[in-house]
Protein backbone atom coordinates (compact mmCIF):
# COMPACT_ATOMS: atom_id res chain seq x y z
CA UNK A 1 0.00 0.00 0.00
CA UNK A 2 1.22 3.43 -0.90
CA UNK A 3 1.54 6.12 1.71
CA UNK A 4 0.51 8.99 -0.53
CA UNK A 5 -3.01 10.26 -0.99
CA UNK A 6 -4.06 9.39 -4.51
CA UNK A 7 -7.23 10.97 -5.71
CA UNK A 8 -8.19 11.95 -9.21
CA UNK A 9 -7.61 15.53 -8.14
CA UNK A 10 -4.03 16.79 -8.55
CA UNK A 11 -4.70 19.88 -6.46
CA UNK A 12 -5.69 17.79 -3.46
CA UNK A 13 -2.81 15.37 -3.92
CA UNK A 14 -0.40 18.31 -3.84
CA UNK A 15 -1.94 19.90 -0.76
CA UNK A 16 -1.75 16.64 1.14
CA UNK A 17 1.64 15.56 -0.16
CA UNK A 18 3.26 15.87 3.27
CA UNK A 19 0.36 14.49 5.25
CA UNK A 20 -0.16 11.00 6.52
CA UNK A 21 -2.63 8.90 4.63
CA UNK A 22 -5.23 7.60 7.02
CA UNK A 23 -8.26 5.45 6.41
CA UNK A 24 -10.52 8.27 7.55
CA UNK A 25 -8.80 10.87 5.37
CA UNK A 26 -8.96 8.70 2.28
CA UNK A 27 -12.56 7.78 3.00
CA UNK A 28 -13.75 11.36 3.52
CA UNK A 29 -12.02 12.58 0.35
CA UNK A 30 -13.47 9.74 -1.68
CA UNK A 31 -16.98 10.43 -0.40
CA UNK A 32 -16.74 14.17 -1.16
CA UNK A 33 -15.16 13.58 -4.54
CA UNK A 34 -18.21 11.72 -5.73
CA UNK A 35 -20.89 13.84 -4.21
CA UNK A 36 -22.58 17.18 -3.89
CA UNK A 37 -21.80 19.10 -0.65
CA UNK A 38 -22.57 16.94 2.40
CA UNK A 39 -23.14 17.65 6.09
CA UNK A 40 -21.00 15.78 8.63
CA UNK A 41 -23.72 13.23 9.55
CA UNK A 42 -24.21 12.48 5.83
CA UNK A 43 -20.46 11.97 5.42
CA UNK A 44 -20.54 9.56 8.35
CA UNK A 45 -23.42 7.65 6.76
CA UNK A 46 -21.63 7.40 3.41
CA UNK A 47 -18.48 6.15 5.09
CA UNK A 48 -20.54 3.41 6.73
CA UNK A 49 -22.09 2.52 3.37
CA UNK A 50 -18.56 2.21 1.96
CA UNK A 51 -17.66 -0.06 4.88
CA UNK A 52 -15.17 2.42 6.28
CA UNK A 53 -15.37 1.92 10.01
CA UNK A 54 -14.74 5.25 11.69
CA UNK A 55 -15.34 6.99 14.92
CA UNK A 56 -17.53 10.10 14.84
CA UNK A 57 -15.03 12.31 16.68
CA UNK A 58 -12.25 11.28 14.31
CA UNK A 59 -14.33 12.29 11.30
CA UNK A 60 -15.18 15.69 12.82
CA UNK A 61 -11.52 16.26 13.61
CA UNK A 62 -10.58 15.19 10.10
CA UNK A 63 -13.05 17.68 8.58
CA UNK A 64 -11.50 20.49 10.65
CA UNK A 65 -8.05 19.43 9.54
CA UNK A 66 -8.98 19.31 5.84
CA UNK A 67 -10.66 22.71 6.21
CA UNK A 68 -7.50 24.18 7.73
CA UNK A 69 -5.48 22.75 4.83
CA UNK A 70 -8.00 24.23 2.38
CA UNK A 71 -8.54 20.81 0.88
CA UNK A 72 -12.25 21.09 1.54
CA UNK A 73 -14.50 24.13 1.90
CA UNK A 74 -17.54 24.71 4.08
CA UNK A 75 -20.79 25.54 2.33
CA UNK A 76 -23.44 27.24 4.44
CA UNK A 77 -26.82 27.70 2.78
CA UNK A 78 -30.08 29.29 3.89
CA UNK A 79 -30.94 26.30 6.09
CA UNK A 80 -27.87 27.11 8.21
CA UNK A 81 -26.54 23.57 7.91
CA UNK A 82 -22.79 23.34 7.39
CA UNK A 83 -21.89 21.17 4.44
CA UNK A 84 -18.52 20.33 2.98
CA UNK A 85 -17.21 20.05 -0.56
CA UNK A 86 -13.80 19.61 -2.10
CA UNK A 87 -12.11 22.96 -2.55
CA UNK A 88 -12.52 23.87 -6.20
CA UNK A 89 -9.78 25.60 -8.14
CA UNK A 90 -12.18 28.21 -9.47
CA UNK A 91 -14.54 30.47 -7.55
CA UNK A 92 -18.12 29.30 -7.73
CA UNK A 93 -21.69 29.54 -6.49
CA UNK A 94 -24.39 27.01 -5.75
CA UNK A 95 -27.71 26.23 -7.38
CA UNK A 96 -30.13 24.64 -4.92
CA UNK A 97 -33.17 22.77 -6.17
CA UNK A 98 -36.14 23.40 -3.87
CA UNK A 99 -37.82 20.22 -5.09
CA UNK A 100 -35.17 17.50 -4.84
CA UNK A 101 -32.62 19.45 -2.69
CA UNK A 102 -29.86 18.80 -5.22
CA UNK A 103 -26.94 21.21 -4.93
CA UNK A 104 -24.90 22.05 -8.02
CA UNK A 105 -21.87 24.23 -8.37
CA UNK A 106 -21.64 26.91 -11.01
CA UNK A 107 -18.97 29.43 -11.99
CA UNK A 108 -20.07 32.84 -13.23
CA UNK A 109 -18.35 34.82 -15.95
CA UNK A 110 -16.86 38.00 -14.47
CA UNK A 111 -18.69 37.08 -11.26
CA UNK A 112 -19.51 40.19 -9.16
CA UNK A 113 -16.33 42.17 -9.80
CA UNK A 114 -18.20 45.15 -11.25
CA UNK A 115 -20.71 45.25 -8.41
CA UNK A 116 -17.98 44.95 -5.80
CA UNK A 117 -16.04 47.83 -7.30
CA UNK A 118 -19.20 49.94 -7.43
CA UNK A 119 -19.86 49.21 -3.74
CA UNK A 120 -16.32 50.26 -2.82
CA UNK A 121 -16.71 53.46 -4.82
CA UNK A 122 -20.12 54.45 -3.50
CA UNK A 123 -19.92 53.17 0.08
CA UNK A 124 -16.21 53.11 0.84
CA UNK A 125 -16.69 49.48 1.81
CA UNK A 126 -13.88 47.14 0.85
CA UNK A 127 -15.46 43.84 -0.21
CA UNK A 128 -13.31 40.85 0.67
CA UNK A 129 -15.70 38.06 -0.16
CA UNK A 130 -19.29 37.36 -1.02
CA UNK A 131 -21.81 34.60 -0.73
CA UNK A 132 -24.55 34.04 -3.27
CA UNK A 133 -26.90 31.11 -3.80
CA UNK A 134 -29.55 30.51 -6.40
CA UNK A 135 -32.74 28.72 -5.34
CA UNK A 136 -35.07 27.19 -7.90
CA UNK A 137 -35.79 24.01 -9.84
CA UNK A 138 -33.13 21.80 -11.39
CA UNK A 139 -33.35 20.61 -14.98
CA UNK A 140 -35.14 17.42 -13.94
CA UNK A 141 -37.63 18.96 -11.54
CA UNK A 142 -38.54 21.79 -13.89
CA UNK A 143 -39.97 19.23 -16.32
CA UNK A 144 -42.32 17.69 -13.77
ZN1 LIG B 1 -34.46 19.04 -8.53
ZN1 LIG C 1 -18.90 34.92 -6.74
mmCIF file of C-alpha atoms and ligand atoms in Angstrom:
data_model
loop_
_atom_site.group_PDB
_atom_site.id
_atom_site.type_symbol
_atom_site.label_atom_id
_atom_site.label_comp_id
_atom_site.label_asym_id
_atom_site.label_seq_id
_atom_site.Cartn_x
_atom_site.Cartn_y
_atom_site.Cartn_z
ATOM 1 C CA UNK A 1 0.000 0.000 0.000
ATOM 2 C CA UNK A 2 1.221 3.431 -0.897
ATOM 3 C CA UNK A 3 1.539 6.122 1.707
ATOM 4 C CA UNK A 4 0.509 8.989 -0.530
ATOM 5 C CA UNK A 5 -3.010 10.259 -0.992
ATOM 6 C CA UNK A 6 -4.059 9.392 -4.511
ATOM 7 C CA UNK A 7 -7.230 10.972 -5.705
ATOM 8 C CA UNK A 8 -8.185 11.951 -9.214
ATOM 9 C CA UNK A 9 -7.613 15.532 -8.145
ATOM 10 C CA UNK A 10 -4.028 16.786 -8.548
ATOM 11 C CA UNK A 11 -4.700 19.883 -6.458
ATOM 12 C CA UNK A 12 -5.691 17.785 -3.463
ATOM 13 C CA UNK A 13 -2.811 15.375 -3.922
ATOM 14 C CA UNK A 14 -0.400 18.306 -3.836
ATOM 15 C CA UNK A 15 -1.941 19.895 -0.761
ATOM 16 C CA UNK A 16 -1.749 16.642 1.142
ATOM 17 C CA UNK A 17 1.639 15.562 -0.160
ATOM 18 C CA UNK A 18 3.262 15.867 3.271
ATOM 19 C CA UNK A 19 0.355 14.485 5.254
ATOM 20 C CA UNK A 20 -0.158 11.003 6.523
ATOM 21 C CA UNK A 21 -2.627 8.905 4.626
ATOM 22 C CA UNK A 22 -5.231 7.604 7.017
ATOM 23 C CA UNK A 23 -8.262 5.453 6.414
ATOM 24 C CA UNK A 24 -10.521 8.273 7.545
ATOM 25 C CA UNK A 25 -8.801 10.867 5.367
ATOM 26 C CA UNK A 26 -8.960 8.696 2.276
ATOM 27 C CA UNK A 27 -12.565 7.776 3.005
ATOM 28 C CA UNK A 28 -13.745 11.362 3.524
ATOM 29 C CA UNK A 29 -12.023 12.581 0.354
ATOM 30 C CA UNK A 30 -13.467 9.739 -1.683
ATOM 31 C CA UNK A 31 -16.977 10.429 -0.401
ATOM 32 C CA UNK A 32 -16.737 14.166 -1.162
ATOM 33 C CA UNK A 33 -15.160 13.579 -4.541
ATOM 34 C CA UNK A 34 -18.214 11.722 -5.728
ATOM 35 C CA UNK A 35 -20.889 13.841 -4.209
ATOM 36 C CA UNK A 36 -22.585 17.178 -3.886
ATOM 37 C CA UNK A 37 -21.803 19.101 -0.650
ATOM 38 C CA UNK A 38 -22.571 16.940 2.403
ATOM 39 C CA UNK A 39 -23.139 17.647 6.088
ATOM 40 C CA UNK A 40 -21.003 15.785 8.627
ATOM 41 C CA UNK A 41 -23.723 13.227 9.549
ATOM 42 C CA UNK A 42 -24.208 12.483 5.832
ATOM 43 C CA UNK A 43 -20.464 11.975 5.416
ATOM 44 C CA UNK A 44 -20.539 9.555 8.355
ATOM 45 C CA UNK A 45 -23.418 7.648 6.765
ATOM 46 C CA UNK A 46 -21.632 7.405 3.410
ATOM 47 C CA UNK A 47 -18.479 6.147 5.093
ATOM 48 C CA UNK A 48 -20.537 3.414 6.733
ATOM 49 C CA UNK A 49 -22.086 2.520 3.367
ATOM 50 C CA UNK A 50 -18.563 2.213 1.965
ATOM 51 C CA UNK A 51 -17.663 -0.062 4.881
ATOM 52 C CA UNK A 52 -15.169 2.421 6.275
ATOM 53 C CA UNK A 53 -15.366 1.921 10.011
ATOM 54 C CA UNK A 54 -14.737 5.248 11.694
ATOM 55 C CA UNK A 55 -15.339 6.991 14.923
ATOM 56 C CA UNK A 56 -17.527 10.104 14.842
ATOM 57 C CA UNK A 57 -15.026 12.306 16.685
ATOM 58 C CA UNK A 58 -12.253 11.282 14.305
ATOM 59 C CA UNK A 59 -14.335 12.293 11.304
ATOM 60 C CA UNK A 60 -15.181 15.694 12.821
ATOM 61 C CA UNK A 61 -11.519 16.258 13.613
ATOM 62 C CA UNK A 62 -10.582 15.194 10.095
ATOM 63 C CA UNK A 63 -13.053 17.681 8.583
ATOM 64 C CA UNK A 64 -11.497 20.489 10.652
ATOM 65 C CA UNK A 65 -8.048 19.426 9.542
ATOM 66 C CA UNK A 66 -8.983 19.305 5.840
ATOM 67 C CA UNK A 67 -10.657 22.711 6.210
ATOM 68 C CA UNK A 68 -7.503 24.177 7.728
ATOM 69 C CA UNK A 69 -5.479 22.749 4.829
ATOM 70 C CA UNK A 70 -7.997 24.226 2.379
ATOM 71 C CA UNK A 71 -8.540 20.810 0.877
ATOM 72 C CA UNK A 72 -12.246 21.094 1.538
ATOM 73 C CA UNK A 73 -14.497 24.132 1.898
ATOM 74 C CA UNK A 74 -17.538 24.713 4.076
ATOM 75 C CA UNK A 75 -20.793 25.540 2.333
ATOM 76 C CA UNK A 76 -23.440 27.241 4.438
ATOM 77 C CA UNK A 77 -26.817 27.701 2.783
ATOM 78 C CA UNK A 78 -30.083 29.291 3.894
ATOM 79 C CA UNK A 79 -30.939 26.300 6.091
ATOM 80 C CA UNK A 80 -27.870 27.106 8.206
ATOM 81 C CA UNK A 81 -26.537 23.572 7.910
ATOM 82 C CA UNK A 82 -22.794 23.338 7.388
ATOM 83 C CA UNK A 83 -21.890 21.167 4.441
ATOM 84 C CA UNK A 84 -18.518 20.332 2.979
ATOM 85 C CA UNK A 85 -17.212 20.049 -0.556
ATOM 86 C CA UNK A 86 -13.800 19.612 -2.096
ATOM 87 C CA UNK A 87 -12.110 22.965 -2.552
ATOM 88 C CA UNK A 88 -12.523 23.873 -6.204
ATOM 89 C CA UNK A 89 -9.781 25.602 -8.140
ATOM 90 C CA UNK A 90 -12.176 28.208 -9.468
ATOM 91 C CA UNK A 91 -14.539 30.470 -7.549
ATOM 92 C CA UNK A 92 -18.123 29.296 -7.729
ATOM 93 C CA UNK A 93 -21.691 29.543 -6.488
ATOM 94 C CA UNK A 94 -24.393 27.011 -5.748
ATOM 95 C CA UNK A 95 -27.705 26.227 -7.378
ATOM 96 C CA UNK A 96 -30.126 24.644 -4.918
ATOM 97 C CA UNK A 97 -33.173 22.766 -6.166
ATOM 98 C CA UNK A 98 -36.137 23.397 -3.869
ATOM 99 C CA UNK A 99 -37.820 20.222 -5.091
ATOM 100 C CA UNK A 100 -35.166 17.501 -4.838
ATOM 101 C CA UNK A 101 -32.624 19.448 -2.692
ATOM 102 C CA UNK A 102 -29.865 18.803 -5.217
ATOM 103 C CA UNK A 103 -26.941 21.212 -4.928
ATOM 104 C CA UNK A 104 -24.899 22.048 -8.023
ATOM 105 C CA UNK A 105 -21.869 24.232 -8.368
ATOM 106 C CA UNK A 106 -21.641 26.911 -11.008
ATOM 107 C CA UNK A 107 -18.966 29.435 -11.991
ATOM 108 C CA UNK A 108 -20.070 32.842 -13.231
ATOM 109 C CA UNK A 109 -18.350 34.818 -15.948
ATOM 110 C CA UNK A 110 -16.859 37.997 -14.469
ATOM 111 C CA UNK A 111 -18.687 37.084 -11.255
ATOM 112 C CA UNK A 112 -19.511 40.190 -9.162
ATOM 113 C CA UNK A 113 -16.328 42.170 -9.804
ATOM 114 C CA UNK A 114 -18.203 45.148 -11.246
ATOM 115 C CA UNK A 115 -20.713 45.247 -8.406
ATOM 116 C CA UNK A 116 -17.981 44.950 -5.798
ATOM 117 C CA UNK A 117 -16.039 47.828 -7.299
ATOM 118 C CA UNK A 118 -19.204 49.937 -7.431
ATOM 119 C CA UNK A 119 -19.855 49.211 -3.741
ATOM 120 C CA UNK A 120 -16.317 50.257 -2.818
ATOM 121 C CA UNK A 121 -16.715 53.463 -4.824
ATOM 122 C CA UNK A 122 -20.118 54.448 -3.503
ATOM 123 C CA UNK A 123 -19.918 53.171 0.081
ATOM 124 C CA UNK A 124 -16.213 53.114 0.836
ATOM 125 C CA UNK A 125 -16.692 49.482 1.806
ATOM 126 C CA UNK A 126 -13.885 47.140 0.851
ATOM 127 C CA UNK A 127 -15.460 43.840 -0.211
ATOM 128 C CA UNK A 128 -13.306 40.846 0.672
ATOM 129 C CA UNK A 129 -15.697 38.062 -0.158
ATOM 130 C CA UNK A 130 -19.292 37.361 -1.023
ATOM 131 C CA UNK A 131 -21.813 34.602 -0.732
ATOM 132 C CA UNK A 132 -24.550 34.039 -3.271
ATOM 133 C CA UNK A 133 -26.897 31.112 -3.800
ATOM 134 C CA UNK A 134 -29.546 30.510 -6.401
ATOM 135 C CA UNK A 135 -32.739 28.721 -5.344
ATOM 136 C CA UNK A 136 -35.066 27.186 -7.903
ATOM 137 C CA UNK A 137 -35.787 24.013 -9.836
ATOM 138 C CA UNK A 138 -33.131 21.801 -11.386
ATOM 139 C CA UNK A 139 -33.345 20.613 -14.980
ATOM 140 C CA UNK A 140 -35.137 17.418 -13.939
ATOM 141 C CA UNK A 141 -37.632 18.959 -11.535
ATOM 142 C CA UNK A 142 -38.537 21.791 -13.889
ATOM 143 C CA UNK A 143 -39.968 19.228 -16.318
ATOM 144 C CA UNK A 144 -42.325 17.687 -13.766
HETATM 145 ZN ZN1 LIG B 1 -34.461 19.044 -8.533
HETATM 146 ZN ZN1 LIG B 2 -18.900 34.920 -6.738
#
